[in-house]
Amino acid sequence: MASWVGSVMIFLAVVCLFLTTVEPKVRHYNFNVVMKNFTRLCGTKPIVTVNGMFPGPTLYAREDDTVIVKLVNNAPYNITIHWHGIRQLRSGWSDGPAYVTQCPIQTGQTYVYNFTITGQRGTLLWHAHITWLRATVHGAIVILPKHGVPYPFPKPDHEKIIVLGEWWKSDADAVMNQWMQTGLPPNVSDAHTINGFPGPVPNCTTSKGYTLHVESGKTYLIRLINAALNEDLFFKVAKHQFTVVEVDACYVKPFETDTMYIAPGQTTTALLTANQKVGKYMMAISPFMDTSVAVDNLTDISTVRYKNTKTYTPTTFSAVPAKNATPETFQFIDALKSLNSPKYPALVPLNIDHSLLFVVGVGVNPCATCSSGNRVVASINNVTFVMPTTPLLQAYYYNISGVFTDDFPGTPVMPYNYTGNVTTMNMQTKNGTRVYRLAYNSTVQVVLQGNAVVAPESHPIHLHGFNFFVVGKGSGNFDPVNDPNTFNLVDPVERNTLNVPTAGWAAIRFRADNPGVWFLHCHLEVHTTWGLKMAFLVENGEGPNESIMPPPKDLPTC
Ligand code: C2O
C-alpha cells in the first residue's frame, strides 16, 4: 500500500514539474526610443531607434506567452509601435497604428503594450506605425513553438535573423514631407540594408556589407524580414539553396528555391545548409519593380562567410534577378501552400457572408497648396482615406460621433475597365474616413484588384488583426464568373500581407473572429501616406470571450 501511495506521489510530482515548466510565460521588454548616429550609414543626422539599435531588439516569445513591452519615448517625435502579424485577439489597444487604435505616444511619455500570442508561431516583425519612422524603427519577432512541440521540419543547428531595410541620407520624415509640399512622389531611398548594413554605398567610405557567419555542414534557419518602406526585394546567396518552411508565422509545405521574393511587411523563414566549399559567398538584395515606377536600384552586397575561410574573393552569382522579373515573383508566390497537416489545418472559410471587390491604385487630385498644382494620391474603391484626429477604435468604443462613417463601399461605386486603357479616365478620388462593418464571426472574401489608372504596380496589402488565405490570383480584371473556379480552397497560403500583382488581382478569405477596428493598407509606405488604406470594424460577439477588452489605463491621449 505504502509503495503504491509513494509511486502516485512521485507521479504527481513529475506531472507538477512538467506543468510548471510548460506554463506560458510573461515576457517583459523595455523599448527606449532614442536618437543615435551610425557611421556605417554615412547619414547626416542621427536616426530614431529603439534602445540605440538598428535594426531594433528582437522580441522572443513562445506561442501562448504574454508579451509586455514598456515603451518610453525619449525621441523628439511622436511614436507608436505595431506588432505586425500578431493577431491581438480582443487586444486591439496594443495593435499600434496611430489614429486607428491609439493616439501617438508623445515625447517623454510611456505606454505599455500588452498582448498574448495565440495560435501563431514563426517569424514576424514589429515597426513604428506613424509617419515614416518605421524606416529605422523596426525589428524581428520570433515566436517559438510551445515547449516540447517540434518544428514540422528538420531541426536546424542554428537560427539567424536577417532584416532587410531601406535607408535615406536625410531623415525619412523629411522625405515624406516632400509630397506635402510638392504633391509629387518623394525620393527613392539611398541604399538598401541587410541587418542595418548598406553594403558599398557611393561617396561613403565607412559603409560596408553585413557578414553572415556559417560553419560547414550546419543547417541554419534564416528568418528573413522585409522591413523596407517602399520596395519589394529579391534575396539571394551565391551557390546556395533555400528550403522555405514558413511565411508570416504560418507553416507552408516546404519547397526549394535559390531566390526569395519578399514584399514590405512580409516574413519568410527558410532552411539554408552550408554545403558548399569553405569560402565566401555573395549574398545580395535587389529591388523588384515591373513597371516604370522609380525604385532605388542599388544592390546591397553582403557576404556569407564559412568558418576557416582563407580566400578573400567571394564566389559571386552572375547577376541579381532582373528588376522586372515578374515570372520569378510568380514562381515564388505560386509555390507557397499551407502545410495543411492534421496539426496545422488550413481552415479556409467555404461559405462567404461578405463578398467584396476592392480596387486599389494611385490617382491624382488638384491641389492648390502644392507647388506642382496637383497631388498624387492613392485609394481603395476611389476613397482616399483621411486619418482622423481621434483614433477609430476609441471613437467606436466610446461612441464618439463625427470621427468616421461606416459606409465604406464594398464594391466600386462606378465600375470601369480597371486594367484597360484608361487614359481618358477621371483620375480624381474622394476623401473619406469610412470603415466597413462586419458582424462577429462573419466570413469575408476580398478580391483586391490592382488598377492601371496612373502607375500600375504590385501592391503588398496588409490586414491587421487577422491572417487570411490567399485563394487565388490572376492578371487583368477579376472575372467573377470564371475566376472563382480556379480558387484553391484546400491548401492556400495563410498570411497577413499578400502580393496583388501589377494590373492584376488576388483574392483573400478570412473569418471576422476578432472584435475591434482593423487597418487594411498597402505596405508600401508611400501608398499608405497617399491614402491607400481603410479599416474593418468588427463588432463584438455574444459569447464570453467575444468582446474587445476594455482599454488600458495608460492609453495615450491625443
Ligand atoms: Cu506593418 Cu499597418 O503595418
mmCIF file of C-alpha atoms and ligand atoms in Angstrom, residues 82-85 95-98 100 125-129 134 226 264-266 462-464 496-497 519-523 525 528, ligand 1:
data_model
loop_
_atom_site.group_PDB
_atom_site.id
_atom_site.type_symbol
_atom_site.label_atom_id
_atom_site.label_comp_id
_atom_site.label_asym_id
_atom_site.label_seq_id
_atom_site.Cartn_x
_atom_site.Cartn_y
_atom_site.Cartn_z
ATOM 1 C CA HIS A 82 2.793 47.909 -34.391
ATOM 2 C CA TRP A 83 3.398 44.181 -33.804
ATOM 3 C CA HIS A 84 2.921 43.302 -37.426
ATOM 4 C CA GLY A 85 1.078 40.000 -37.844
ATOM 5 C CA ASP A 95 -2.069 46.936 -32.122
ATOM 6 C CA GLY A 96 -0.364 50.272 -32.634
ATOM 7 C CA PRO A 97 -1.329 52.124 -35.839
ATOM 8 C CA ALA A 98 -1.521 55.811 -34.950
ATOM 9 C CA VAL A 100 -6.510 53.810 -35.831
ATOM 10 C CA LEU A 125 8.256 41.960 -37.320
ATOM 11 C CA TRP A 126 7.474 44.980 -35.215
ATOM 12 C CA HIS A 127 7.743 48.528 -36.537
ATOM 13 C CA ALA A 128 6.789 52.123 -35.832
ATOM 14 C CA HIS A 129 3.328 52.899 -37.230
ATOM 15 C CA ARG A 134 9.409 52.658 -39.443
ATOM 16 C CA ASN A 226 11.335 42.811 -45.327
ATOM 17 C CA PRO A 264 7.479 45.035 -47.312
ATOM 18 C CA GLY A 265 5.728 43.608 -44.252
ATOM 19 C CA GLN A 266 6.278 40.003 -45.292
ATOM 20 C CA HIS A 462 -1.601 44.059 -45.219
ATOM 21 C CA LEU A 463 -4.548 43.385 -42.909
ATOM 22 C CA HIS A 464 -4.213 43.953 -39.165
ATOM 23 C CA ASN A 496 -1.081 38.725 -43.254
ATOM 24 C CA THR A 497 0.434 40.553 -46.239
ATOM 25 C CA PHE A 519 -6.478 48.604 -40.540
ATOM 26 C CA LEU A 520 -6.045 47.358 -44.119
ATOM 27 C CA HIS A 521 -3.466 49.128 -46.234
ATOM 28 C CA CYS A 522 -0.750 48.907 -48.827
ATOM 29 C CA HIS A 523 2.528 48.182 -47.041
ATOM 30 C CA GLU A 525 4.580 53.322 -47.009
ATOM 31 C CA THR A 528 -0.271 54.353 -47.238
HETATM 32 CU CU1 C2O B 1 3.236 46.508 -40.872
HETATM 33 CU CU2 C2O B 1 -0.190 48.634 -40.684
HETATM 34 O O1 C2O B 1 1.559 47.641 -40.841
#
